[in-house]
Amino acid sequence: MELLYDPQTWVSFLTLTLLEIVLGIDNIIFISLLAGKLPAHQQAKARQTGLMLALITRVMLLCGLAWMVKLTAPLFTVFGFELSGRDLILLSGGLFLIFKSTREIHEKLEGEDEHAKSGRAVPKFGAIIAQILVLDIVFSLDSVITAVGMANQLGVMIAAVVIALGVMLKYAGVVSDFVHHHPTLKMLALSFLLLIGVTLVAEGTHQHVNKGYIYFAMAFSFAVELLNLRQRKKAKPVVLHESSP
């Protein structure tokens, strides 16, 4: 009960909640892009299932902090380079993001969109959920590491993660619709995921990347694109009137 009256507890809780929401935006974007490959009646269910899996994954990782600590211990050495469990997760997740993002960008540029793919079967719900789960683990690892660094109390960390995922769950549909209704934003989102994938690979090879620069670049690009969308919306088509003979 004493923790409830400690200002430091509330400051860390609010700060961590906001950070978890910010860190979860890329997760929402990826889930929305994957869910968009499914039939319309399954997309909302896929988004909700993906975010619920993310919540379960993050809470389980927080409860297994002792196991999380062991992930940083070197497992083996390759050409004098020590690799831990965390490094392997970050490397595999980063490479998966780079592969998926590059493939999606290629399909968008080549015009092979969801309904234009001739002779290609519609992805199954289970296959999409499996891909979402893989990235949930990677994003959850980053989220949990942030939570451990921001707060010392397990209850505070879990509460912040639960509330952040609740906010994400509520607005996932809005974010998804907004992205899918604006093709340029979808391409920008895929570029963000590609950037995050490269960052994960760098961290998996023990190269420190300042996340502040990454998030600033993403926020700046997003702000510029919003201005472009507003400008295009305000621009009126020019109507040419034929001159009378």
Coordinates of N, CA and C in Angstrom, one line a residue:
M1 N 0.8 -1.2 0.0 CA 0.0 0.0 0.0 C 0.9 1.3 0.0
E2 N 2.0 1.2 0.6 CA 2.9 2.4 0.7 C 3.3 2.8 -0.7
L3 N 3.4 1.9 -1.7 CA 3.8 2.2 -3.0 C 2.8 3.1 -3.7
L4 N 1.5 3.0 -3.3 CA 0.4 3.8 -3.9 C 0.6 5.3 -3.5
Y5 N 1.2 5.6 -2.4 CA 1.4 6.9 -2.0 C 2.7 7.5 -2.3
D6 N 3.5 6.7 -3.0 CA 4.9 7.2 -3.4 C 4.8 7.9 -4.7
P7 N 5.2 9.2 -4.8 CA 5.1 9.9 -6.1 C 6.0 9.3 -7.1
Q8 N 7.1 8.8 -6.7 CA 8.1 8.2 -7.6 C 7.4 7.0 -8.4
T9 N 6.6 6.2 -7.7 CA 5.9 5.1 -8.3 C 5.0 5.6 -9.4
W10 N 4.2 6.6 -9.1 CA 3.3 7.1 -10.1 C 4.0 7.8 -11.3
V11 N 5.1 8.4 -11.0 CA 5.9 9.0 -12.1 C 6.4 7.9 -13.1
S12 N 7.0 6.9 -12.5 CA 7.5 5.8 -13.3 C 6.4 5.0 -14.0
F13 N 5.2 4.9 -13.3 CA 4.1 4.2 -14.0 C 3.6 5.0 -15.2
L14 N 3.4 6.3 -15.1 CA 2.9 7.1 -16.2 C 3.9 7.2 -17.3
T15 N 5.2 7.4 -16.9 CA 6.2 7.4 -18.0 C 6.3 6.1 -18.7
L16 N 6.3 5.0 -18.0 CA 6.4 3.7 -18.6 C 5.2 3.4 -19.5
T17 N 4.0 3.8 -19.0 CA 2.8 3.6 -19.8 C 2.9 4.3 -21.2
L18 N 3.3 5.6 -21.2 CA 3.5 6.3 -22.4 C 4.5 5.7 -23.3
L19 N 5.7 5.3 -22.7 CA 6.7 4.6 -23.5 C 6.2 3.3 -24.1
E20 N 5.5 2.6 -23.4 CA 4.9 1.3 -23.9 C 4.0 1.5 -25.1
I21 N 3.2 2.6 -25.0 CA 2.3 2.9 -26.1 C 3.1 3.3 -27.3
V22 N 4.1 4.2 -27.1 CA 5.0 4.6 -28.3 C 5.7 3.4 -28.9
L23 N 6.2 2.5 -28.0 CA 6.9 1.3 -28.5 C 5.9 0.3 -29.2
G24 N 4.6 0.4 -28.8 CA 3.6 -0.5 -29.4 C 3.1 -0.1 -30.7
I25 N 3.4 1.2 -31.1 CA 2.8 1.7 -32.4 C 3.3 0.8 -33.6
D26 N 4.7 0.5 -33.6 CA 5.2 -0.3 -34.7 C 4.6 -1.7 -34.7
N27 N 4.3 -2.2 -33.5 CA 3.6 -3.5 -33.4 C 2.2 -3.4 -34.0
I28 N 1.5 -2.4 -33.7 CA 0.1 -2.2 -34.3 C 0.2 -2.1 -35.8
I29 N 1.2 -1.4 -36.3 CA 1.4 -1.2 -37.8 C 1.6 -2.6 -38.4
F30 N 2.5 -3.3 -37.8 CA 2.8 -4.6 -38.4 C 1.6 -5.6 -38.4
I31 N 0.9 -5.6 -37.2 CA -0.2 -6.4 -37.1 C -1.3 -6.0 -38.1
S32 N -1.5 -4.7 -38.3 CA -2.5 -4.2 -39.3 C -2.1 -4.6 -40.7
L33 N -0.9 -4.5 -41.0 CA -0.4 -4.9 -42.4 C -0.7 -6.4 -42.7
L34 N -0.3 -7.2 -41.7 CA -0.5 -8.7 -41.8 C -2.0 -9.0 -41.8
A35 N -2.8 -8.4 -40.9 CA -4.2 -8.7 -40.9 C -4.9 -8.3 -42.1
G36 N -4.4 -7.2 -42.8 CA -5.0 -6.7 -44.0 C -4.9 -7.7 -45.2
K37 N -4.1 -8.8 -45.1 CA -4.1 -9.8 -46.1 C -5.2 -10.8 -46.0
L38 N -5.9 -10.8 -44.8 CA -7.0 -11.7 -44.6 C -8.3 -11.1 -45.2
P39 N -9.3 -12.0 -45.4 CA -10.6 -11.5 -45.7 C -11.1 -10.4 -44.7
A40 N -12.0 -9.5 -45.2 CA -12.4 -8.4 -44.4 C -13.0 -8.8 -43.0
H41 N -13.8 -9.9 -43.0 CA -14.5 -10.4 -41.8 C -13.5 -11.0 -40.8
Q42 N -12.3 -11.2 -41.2 CA -11.3 -11.8 -40.2 C -10.3 -10.8 -39.7
Q43 N -10.2 -9.7 -40.3 CA -9.2 -8.7 -40.0 C -9.2 -8.2 -38.6
A44 N -10.4 -7.8 -38.1 CA -10.5 -7.3 -36.7 C -10.2 -8.4 -35.7
K45 N -10.6 -9.6 -36.0 CA -10.3 -10.7 -35.1 C -8.8 -11.0 -35.0
A46 N -8.1 -10.9 -36.2 CA -6.7 -11.1 -36.2 C -6.0 -10.0 -35.5
R47 N -6.4 -8.8 -35.6 CA -5.7 -7.7 -34.8 C -5.9 -7.9 -33.3
Q48 N -7.1 -8.2 -32.9 CA -7.4 -8.4 -31.5 C -6.6 -9.6 -31.0
T49 N -6.6 -10.7 -31.7 CA -5.8 -11.9 -31.3 C -4.3 -11.6 -31.2
G50 N -3.8 -10.8 -32.2 CA -2.4 -10.5 -32.2 C -2.0 -9.6 -31.0
L51 N -2.8 -8.6 -30.6 CA -2.5 -7.8 -29.5 C -2.7 -8.5 -28.2
M52 N -3.7 -9.4 -28.1 CA -3.8 -10.2 -26.9 C -2.6 -11.1 -26.7
L53 N -2.1 -11.7 -27.8 CA -0.9 -12.5 -27.7 C 0.3 -11.7 -27.2
A54 N 0.3 -10.4 -27.7 CA 1.4 -9.5 -27.3 C 1.3 -9.3 -25.8
L55 N 0.1 -9.1 -25.3 CA -0.1 -8.8 -23.8 C 0.4 -10.0 -23.0
I56 N -0.1 -11.2 -23.4 CA 0.3 -12.4 -22.7 C 1.8 -12.6 -22.7
T57 N 2.4 -12.4 -23.9 CA 3.9 -12.6 -24.1 C 4.6 -11.6 -23.1
R58 N 4.2 -10.4 -23.1 CA 4.9 -9.4 -22.3 C 4.8 -9.7 -20.8
V59 N 3.6 -10.0 -20.4 CA 3.4 -10.3 -18.9 C 4.2 -11.6 -18.5
M60 N 4.2 -12.6 -19.4 CA 5.0 -13.8 -19.1 C 6.5 -13.5 -19.0
L61 N 7.0 -12.6 -19.9 CA 8.4 -12.2 -19.9 C 8.7 -11.4 -18.6
L62 N 7.8 -10.5 -18.2 CA 8.0 -9.8 -17.0 C 8.0 -10.7 -15.8
C63 N 7.1 -11.7 -15.7 CA 7.1 -12.6 -14.6 C 8.3 -13.5 -14.6
G64 N 8.9 -13.7 -15.7 CA 10.1 -14.5 -15.8 C 11.4 -13.7 -15.9
L65 N 11.5 -12.7 -15.0 CA 12.7 -11.8 -15.1 C 14.0 -12.6 -14.9
A66 N 13.9 -13.6 -14.0 CA 15.1 -14.4 -13.8 C 15.6 -15.1 -15.1
W67 N 14.6 -15.6 -15.8 CA 14.9 -16.2 -17.1 C 15.4 -15.2 -18.1
M68 N 14.9 -14.0 -18.0 CA 15.3 -12.9 -18.9 C 16.8 -12.6 -18.7
V69 N 17.2 -12.6 -17.5 CA 18.6 -12.2 -17.2 C 19.5 -13.3 -17.8
K70 N 19.1 -14.5 -17.8 CA 19.9 -15.6 -18.4 C 20.1 -15.4 -19.9
L71 N 19.1 -14.7 -20.5 CA 19.2 -14.5 -22.0 C 20.4 -13.7 -22.4
T72 N 21.0 -13.0 -21.5 CA 22.1 -12.1 -21.8 C 23.4 -12.9 -21.7
A73 N 23.4 -14.1 -21.2 CA 24.6 -14.9 -21.0 C 25.0 -15.5 -22.3
P74 N 26.3 -15.4 -22.7 CA 26.7 -16.0 -24.0 C 26.4 -17.5 -24.1
L75 N 25.9 -17.9 -25.3 CA 25.6 -19.3 -25.5 C 26.7 -20.0 -26.3
F76 N 27.2 -19.3 -27.3 CA 28.4 -19.9 -28.0 C 29.1 -18.7 -28.7
T77 N 30.2 -19.0 -29.3 CA 31.0 -18.0 -30.0 C 31.2 -18.3 -31.5
V78 N 31.0 -17.4 -32.3 CA 31.2 -17.6 -33.8 C 32.2 -16.6 -34.3
F79 N 33.4 -17.1 -34.7 CA 34.5 -16.2 -35.2 C 34.8 -15.2 -34.1
G80 N 34.9 -15.6 -32.9 CA 35.3 -14.7 -31.8 C 34.1 -13.7 -31.4
F81 N 32.9 -13.9 -31.9 CA 31.8 -13.1 -31.6 C 30.8 -13.9 -30.7
E82 N 30.6 -13.4 -29.5 CA 29.7 -14.1 -28.5 C 28.3 -13.8 -28.8
L83 N 27.5 -14.8 -28.8 CA 26.0 -14.7 -29.1 C 25.2 -15.2 -27.9
S84 N 24.3 -14.4 -27.4 CA 23.4 -14.8 -26.4 C 22.0 -15.1 -26.9
G85 N 21.1 -15.6 -26.0 CA 19.8 -15.9 -26.4 C 19.1 -14.6 -26.9
R86 N 19.3 -13.5 -26.2 CA 18.7 -12.2 -26.6 C 19.2 -11.8 -28.0
D87 N 20.5 -12.0 -28.3 CA 21.1 -11.6 -29.6 C 20.4 -12.4 -30.7
L88 N 20.2 -13.7 -30.4 CA 19.6 -14.6 -31.4 C 18.2 -14.2 -31.7
I89 N 17.4 -13.8 -30.7 CA 16.0 -13.3 -30.9 C 16.0 -12.0 -31.7
L90 N 16.9 -11.1 -31.3 CA 16.9 -9.8 -32.0 C 17.4 -10.0 -33.5
L91 N 18.4 -10.9 -33.7 CA 18.8 -11.1 -35.1 C 17.7 -11.7 -35.9
S92 N 17.1 -12.8 -35.4 CA 16.1 -13.5 -36.2 C 14.9 -12.6 -36.4
G93 N 14.5 -11.9 -35.4 CA 13.4 -10.9 -35.6 C 13.7 -9.8 -36.5
G94 N 14.9 -9.3 -36.5 CA 15.3 -8.2 -37.4 C 15.3 -8.7 -38.8
L95 N 15.9 -9.8 -39.0 CA 16.0 -10.4 -40.4 C 14.6 -10.7 -40.9
F96 N 13.7 -11.2 -40.0 CA 12.3 -11.5 -40.5 C 11.6 -10.2 -40.9
L97 N 11.8 -9.1 -40.1 CA 11.2 -7.8 -40.4 C 11.7 -7.3 -41.7
I98 N 13.0 -7.4 -41.9 CA 13.6 -6.9 -43.2 C 13.1 -7.7 -44.4
F99 N 13.0 -9.0 -44.2 CA 12.4 -9.8 -45.3 C 11.0 -9.5 -45.6
K100 N 10.2 -9.4 -44.6 CA 8.7 -9.2 -44.8 C 8.5 -7.8 -45.3
S101 N 9.2 -6.8 -44.8 CA 9.0 -5.4 -45.3 C 9.5 -5.2 -46.7
T102 N 10.6 -5.8 -47.0 CA 11.1 -5.7 -48.4 C 10.2 -6.4 -49.4
R103 N 9.6 -7.6 -49.0 CA 8.7 -8.3 -49.8 C 7.4 -7.5 -50.0
E104 N 6.9 -6.9 -49.0 CA 5.7 -6.1 -49.1 C 5.9 -4.9 -49.9
I105 N 7.0 -4.2 -49.8 CA 7.3 -3.0 -50.6 C 7.4 -3.4 -52.1
H106 N 8.1 -4.6 -52.3 CA 8.2 -5.0 -53.7 C 6.8 -5.3 -54.3
E107 N 5.9 -5.9 -53.5 CA 4.6 -6.2 -54.0 C 3.8 -5.0 -54.3
K108 N 3.9 -4.0 -53.4 CA 3.2 -2.7 -53.6 C 3.7 -2.0 -54.9
L109 N 5.0 -1.9 -55.1 CA 5.6 -1.2 -56.2 C 5.3 -2.0 -57.5
E110 N 5.3 -3.3 -57.5 CA 5.1 -4.1 -58.7 C 3.6 -4.3 -59.0
G111 N 2.7 -3.8 -58.1 CA 1.3 -3.8 -58.3 C 0.7 -5.2 -58.0
E112 N 1.4 -6.0 -57.2 CA 0.9 -7.3 -56.8 C 0.2 -7.2 -55.5
D113 N -0.8 -6.4 -55.4 CA -1.5 -6.2 -54.1 C -2.4 -7.4 -53.8
E114 N -3.1 -7.3 -52.7 CA -3.8 -8.4 -52.1 C -4.7 -9.1 -53.1
H115 N -5.6 -8.3 -53.8 CA -6.6 -8.9 -54.6 C -6.1 -9.0 -56.1
A116 N -4.9 -8.5 -56.4 CA -4.3 -8.6 -57.7 C -3.4 -9.7 -57.9
K117 N -3.2 -10.5 -56.9 CA -2.2 -11.6 -57.0 C -2.9 -12.8 -57.7
S118 N -2.6 -13.0 -58.9 CA -3.2 -14.1 -59.7 C -2.5 -15.4 -59.3
G119 N -3.4 -16.4 -59.1 CA -2.9 -17.7 -58.8 C -2.3 -17.9 -57.4
R120 N -2.4 -16.9 -56.5 CA -1.9 -17.0 -55.2 C -3.0 -17.2 -54.2
A121 N -2.9 -18.2 -53.3 CA -4.0 -18.4 -52.4 C -4.0 -17.4 -51.3
V122 N -5.2 -17.1 -50.8 CA -5.4 -16.2 -49.7 C -4.7 -16.8 -48.4
P123 N -3.9 -16.0 -47.7 CA -3.3 -16.5 -46.5 C -4.3 -17.0 -45.5
K124 N -4.0 -18.1 -44.8 CA -4.9 -18.6 -43.8 C -4.7 -17.8 -42.5
F125 N -5.8 -17.8 -41.7 CA -5.9 -17.1 -40.4 C -4.7 -17.6 -39.5
G126 N -4.6 -18.9 -39.4 CA -3.5 -19.4 -38.5 C -2.1 -19.0 -38.9
A127 N -1.9 -19.0 -40.2 CA -0.5 -18.6 -40.7 C -0.2 -17.2 -40.4
I128 N -1.2 -16.3 -40.5 CA -1.0 -14.9 -40.2 C -0.8 -14.7 -38.7
I129 N -1.6 -15.4 -37.9 CA -1.4 -15.3 -36.4 C 0.0 -15.8 -36.0
A130 N 0.5 -16.9 -36.7 CA 1.8 -17.4 -36.3 C 2.9 -16.3 -36.6
Q131 N 2.7 -15.6 -37.8 CA 3.7 -14.6 -38.1 C 3.6 -13.4 -37.1
I132 N 2.4 -13.1 -36.7 CA 2.2 -12.0 -35.7 C 2.8 -12.4 -34.4
L133 N 2.7 -13.7 -34.0 CA 3.3 -14.2 -32.7 C 4.8 -14.1 -32.7
V134 N 5.4 -14.4 -33.9 CA 6.9 -14.3 -34.0 C 7.3 -12.9 -33.7
L135 N 6.7 -11.9 -34.3 CA 7.1 -10.5 -34.1 C 6.6 -10.0 -32.7
D136 N 5.6 -10.5 -32.2 CA 5.2 -10.2 -30.8 C 6.3 -10.5 -29.8
I137 N 6.9 -11.6 -30.0 CA 8.0 -12.0 -29.1 C 9.2 -11.0 -29.2
V138 N 9.5 -10.6 -30.5 CA 10.6 -9.7 -30.7 C 10.3 -8.3 -30.1
F139 N 9.1 -7.8 -30.4 CA 8.7 -6.5 -29.9 C 8.5 -6.5 -28.4
S140 N 8.0 -7.6 -27.9 CA 7.8 -7.8 -26.4 C 9.2 -7.7 -25.7
L141 N 10.2 -8.4 -26.3 CA 11.5 -8.4 -25.7 C 12.0 -6.9 -25.5
D142 N 11.9 -6.1 -26.5 CA 12.3 -4.7 -26.5 C 11.5 -4.0 -25.4
S143 N 10.2 -4.2 -25.4 CA 9.3 -3.6 -24.5 C 9.6 -3.9 -23.0
V144 N 9.8 -5.2 -22.8 CA 10.1 -5.6 -21.4 C 11.5 -5.1 -20.9
I145 N 12.5 -5.1 -21.8 CA 13.8 -4.5 -21.4 C 13.6 -3.0 -21.0
T146 N 12.7 -2.3 -21.8 CA 12.5 -0.9 -21.4 C 11.8 -0.8 -20.1
A147 N 10.8 -1.7 -19.8 CA 10.1 -1.7 -18.6 C 11.0 -2.0 -17.4
V148 N 11.9 -2.9 -17.5 CA 12.8 -3.2 -16.5 C 13.7 -2.1 -16.2
G149 N 14.1 -1.3 -17.2 CA 15.0 -0.2 -17.0 C 14.3 1.0 -16.4
M150 N 13.0 1.1 -16.6 CA 12.2 2.2 -16.1 C 11.6 2.1 -14.7
A151 N 11.3 0.9 -14.3 CA 10.7 0.7 -13.0 C 11.3 -0.5 -12.3
N152 N 11.2 -0.5 -10.9 CA 11.8 -1.5 -10.1 C 10.7 -2.5 -9.6
Q153 N 9.5 -2.1 -9.6 CA 8.4 -2.9 -9.1 C 7.7 -3.7 -10.2
L154 N 7.6 -5.0 -10.0 CA 6.9 -5.9 -11.0 C 5.5 -5.4 -11.2
G155 N 4.8 -5.1 -10.1 CA 3.4 -4.7 -10.3 C 3.2 -3.5 -11.1
V156 N 4.1 -2.5 -11.0 CA 4.1 -1.3 -11.8 C 4.3 -1.6 -13.2
M157 N 5.3 -2.5 -13.5 CA 5.6 -2.8 -14.9 C 4.4 -3.5 -15.6
I158 N 3.8 -4.5 -14.9 CA 2.7 -5.2 -15.4 C 1.5 -4.3 -15.7
A159 N 1.2 -3.4 -14.7 CA 0.1 -2.5 -14.8 C 0.3 -1.6 -16.0
A160 N 1.5 -1.1 -16.2 CA 1.8 -0.2 -17.3 C 1.6 -0.9 -18.7
V161 N 2.1 -2.1 -18.7 CA 2.0 -2.9 -20.0 C 0.5 -3.2 -20.3
V162 N -0.2 -3.6 -19.3 CA -1.7 -3.9 -19.5 C -2.4 -2.7 -20.0
I163 N -2.2 -1.6 -19.4 CA -2.9 -0.4 -19.8 C -2.5 0.1 -21.2
A164 N -1.2 0.0 -21.5 CA -0.7 0.4 -22.8 C -1.3 -0.6 -23.9
L165 N -1.4 -1.9 -23.6 CA -2.0 -2.8 -24.6 C -3.5 -2.6 -24.7
G166 N -4.1 -2.1 -23.6 CA -5.5 -1.8 -23.7 C -5.8 -0.6 -24.6
V167 N -5.0 0.4 -24.5 CA -5.1 1.6 -25.4 C -4.8 1.1 -26.8
M168 N -3.8 0.3 -27.0 CA -3.5 -0.2 -28.4 C -4.7 -1.0 -29.0
L169 N -5.3 -1.8 -28.1 CA -6.4 -2.7 -28.5 C -7.6 -1.8 -29.0
K170 N -7.8 -0.7 -28.2 CA -9.0 0.1 -28.5 C -8.8 0.9 -29.8
Y171 N -7.6 1.3 -30.1 CA -7.4 2.2 -31.3 C -6.7 1.4 -32.4
A172 N -6.5 0.1 -32.3 CA -5.9 -0.6 -33.4 C -6.7 -0.5 -34.7
G173 N -8.0 -0.6 -34.6 CA -8.8 -0.5 -35.8 C -8.7 0.8 -36.5
V174 N -8.7 1.9 -35.7 CA -8.6 3.2 -36.2 C -7.2 3.4 -37.0
V175 N -6.1 2.9 -36.3 CA -4.8 3.0 -37.0 C -4.8 2.2 -38.2
S176 N -5.4 1.0 -38.2 CA -5.4 0.1 -39.3 C -6.1 0.7 -40.5
D177 N -7.3 1.2 -40.2 CA -8.1 1.8 -41.3 C -7.4 3.0 -41.9
F178 N -6.8 3.8 -41.1 CA -6.1 5.0 -41.5 C -5.0 4.7 -42.4
V179 N -4.2 3.6 -42.0 CA -3.1 3.2 -42.8 C -3.5 2.6 -44.2
H180 N -4.5 1.8 -44.1 CA -5.0 1.1 -45.3 C -5.7 2.0 -46.3
H181 N -6.3 3.1 -45.8 CA -7.0 4.0 -46.7 C -6.0 5.0 -47.4
H182 N -4.8 5.0 -46.9 CA -3.8 6.0 -47.5 C -2.6 5.2 -48.0
P183 N -2.5 4.8 -49.2 CA -1.4 4.0 -49.7 C 0.0 4.5 -49.4
T184 N 0.2 5.9 -49.4 CA 1.5 6.4 -49.1 C 1.9 6.2 -47.7
L185 N 0.9 6.2 -46.8 CA 1.2 5.9 -45.4 C 1.5 4.4 -45.2
K186 N 0.9 3.6 -46.0 CA 1.3 2.2 -45.9 C 2.7 1.9 -46.3
M187 N 3.1 2.6 -47.4 CA 4.5 2.5 -47.8 C 5.5 3.1 -46.7
L188 N 5.1 4.2 -46.1 CA 5.9 4.8 -45.1 C 6.0 3.8 -43.9
A189 N 4.9 3.2 -43.5 CA 4.9 2.2 -42.4 C 5.8 1.1 -42.7
L190 N 5.8 0.6 -43.9 CA 6.7 -0.5 -44.3 C 8.1 -0.1 -44.2
S191 N 8.4 1.2 -44.6 CA 9.8 1.7 -44.4 C 10.2 1.8 -43.0
F192 N 9.2 2.1 -42.1 CA 9.5 2.2 -40.7 C 9.9 0.8 -40.2
L193 N 9.1 -0.2 -40.6 CA 9.4 -1.6 -40.2 C 10.8 -2.1 -40.7
L194 N 11.1 -1.6 -41.9 CA 12.4 -2.0 -42.5 C 13.5 -1.4 -41.6
L195 N 13.3 -0.1 -41.2 CA 14.3 0.6 -40.4 C 14.4 -0.1 -39.0
I196 N 13.3 -0.5 -38.4 CA 13.3 -1.2 -37.1 C 14.0 -2.5 -37.3
G197 N 13.8 -3.2 -38.4 CA 14.5 -4.5 -38.6 C 16.0 -4.3 -38.7
V198 N 16.5 -3.3 -39.3 CA 17.9 -3.0 -39.4 C 18.4 -2.7 -38.0
T199 N 17.6 -1.9 -37.2 CA 18.0 -1.6 -35.9 C 18.2 -2.8 -35.0
L200 N 17.2 -3.8 -35.1 CA 17.3 -5.0 -34.3 C 18.5 -5.8 -34.7
V201 N 18.8 -5.9 -36.0 CA 20.0 -6.7 -36.4 C 21.3 -6.0 -35.8
A202 N 21.3 -4.7 -35.8 CA 22.5 -4.0 -35.3 C 22.6 -4.3 -33.8
E203 N 21.5 -4.2 -33.1 CA 21.5 -4.5 -31.6 C 21.9 -6.0 -31.4
G204 N 21.5 -6.9 -32.2 CA 21.8 -8.3 -32.1 C 23.3 -8.6 -32.3
T205 N 24.0 -7.6 -33.0 CA 25.4 -7.8 -33.2 C 26.2 -6.8 -32.3
H206 N 25.5 -6.4 -31.2 CA 26.2 -5.6 -30.1 C 26.6 -4.2 -30.6
Q207 N 25.8 -3.7 -31.6 CA 26.1 -2.3 -32.1 C 25.0 -1.4 -31.4
H208 N 25.4 -0.5 -30.5 CA 24.4 0.3 -29.9 C 23.8 1.3 -30.8
V209 N 22.5 1.4 -30.8 CA 21.7 2.3 -31.6 C 20.9 3.2 -30.7
N210 N 21.1 4.5 -30.8 CA 20.3 5.4 -30.0 C 18.8 5.4 -30.5
K211 N 17.9 4.9 -29.7 CA 16.5 4.8 -30.2 C 15.9 6.2 -30.4
G212 N 16.4 7.2 -29.7 CA 15.9 8.6 -29.9 C 16.0 9.1 -31.3
Y213 N 17.1 8.8 -32.0 CA 17.3 9.2 -33.3 C 16.3 8.4 -34.2
I214 N 16.1 7.2 -34.0 CA 15.2 6.4 -34.8 C 13.8 6.9 -34.7
Y215 N 13.3 7.1 -33.4 CA 11.9 7.6 -33.2 C 11.7 9.0 -33.7
F216 N 12.8 9.9 -33.6 CA 12.7 11.2 -34.2 C 12.5 11.2 -35.7
A217 N 13.3 10.3 -36.3 CA 13.2 10.2 -37.8 C 11.9 9.7 -38.2
M218 N 11.3 8.7 -37.5 CA 10.0 8.2 -37.8 C 8.9 9.3 -37.6
A219 N 9.0 10.0 -36.5 CA 8.0 11.0 -36.2 C 8.1 12.2 -37.2
F220 N 9.3 12.6 -37.6 CA 9.4 13.6 -38.5 C 8.9 13.2 -39.9
S221 N 9.2 12.0 -40.3 CA 8.6 11.5 -41.6 C 7.1 11.4 -41.6
F222 N 6.6 11.0 -40.5 CA 5.1 10.8 -40.3 C 4.5 12.2 -40.4
A223 N 5.1 13.2 -39.7 CA 4.5 14.6 -39.7 C 4.5 15.2 -41.1
V224 N 5.6 15.0 -41.9 CA 5.7 15.5 -43.2 C 4.6 14.8 -44.1
E225 N 4.4 13.5 -43.9 CA 3.4 12.8 -44.7 C 2.0 13.3 -44.4
L226 N 1.8 13.6 -43.1 CA 0.5 14.2 -42.7 C 0.2 15.5 -43.4
L227 N 1.3 16.3 -43.4 CA 1.1 17.6 -44.1 C 0.9 17.4 -45.6
N228 N 1.5 16.4 -46.2 CA 1.2 16.1 -47.6 C -0.2 15.7 -47.8
L229 N -0.7 14.8 -46.9 CA -2.1 14.4 -47.0 C -3.1 15.5 -46.9
R230 N -2.8 16.4 -46.0 CA -3.6 17.6 -45.8 C -3.6 18.5 -47.0
Q231 N -2.4 18.7 -47.6 CA -2.3 19.5 -48.8 C -3.1 18.9 -50.0
R232 N -3.0 17.6 -50.1 CA -3.7 16.9 -51.2 C -5.2 17.0 -51.0
K233 N -5.6 17.0 -49.8 CA -7.1 17.1 -49.5 C -7.6 18.5 -49.8
K234 N -6.8 19.5 -49.5 CA -7.2 20.9 -49.7 C -7.2 21.2 -51.2
A235 N -6.3 20.6 -51.9 CA -6.1 20.9 -53.4 C -7.4 20.5 -54.1
K236 N -7.9 21.5 -54.9 CA -9.1 21.2 -55.7 C -8.7 20.9 -57.1
P237 N -9.4 20.0 -57.7 CA -9.1 19.7 -59.2 C -9.4 20.9 -60.0
V238 N -8.6 21.1 -61.0 CA -8.8 22.2 -61.9 C -9.8 21.8 -63.0
V239 N -10.9 22.5 -63.2 CA -11.9 22.1 -64.2 C -11.7 23.1 -65.4
L240 N -11.4 22.5 -66.6 CA -11.2 23.2 -67.8 C -12.6 23.4 -68.5
H241 N -13.0 24.6 -68.8 CA -14.2 24.9 -69.5 C -13.9 25.1 -70.9
E242 N -14.7 24.5 -71.8 CA -14.5 24.7 -73.2 C -15.0 26.0 -73.6
S243 N -14.3 26.7 -74.4 CA -14.7 28.0 -74.9 C -15.7 27.9 -75.9
S244 N -16.7 28.8 -75.9 CA -17.8 28.7 -76.9 C -17.4 29.3 -78.2
P245 N -17.8 28.7 -79.3 CA -17.4 29.1 -80.6 C -17.8 30.5 -80.9

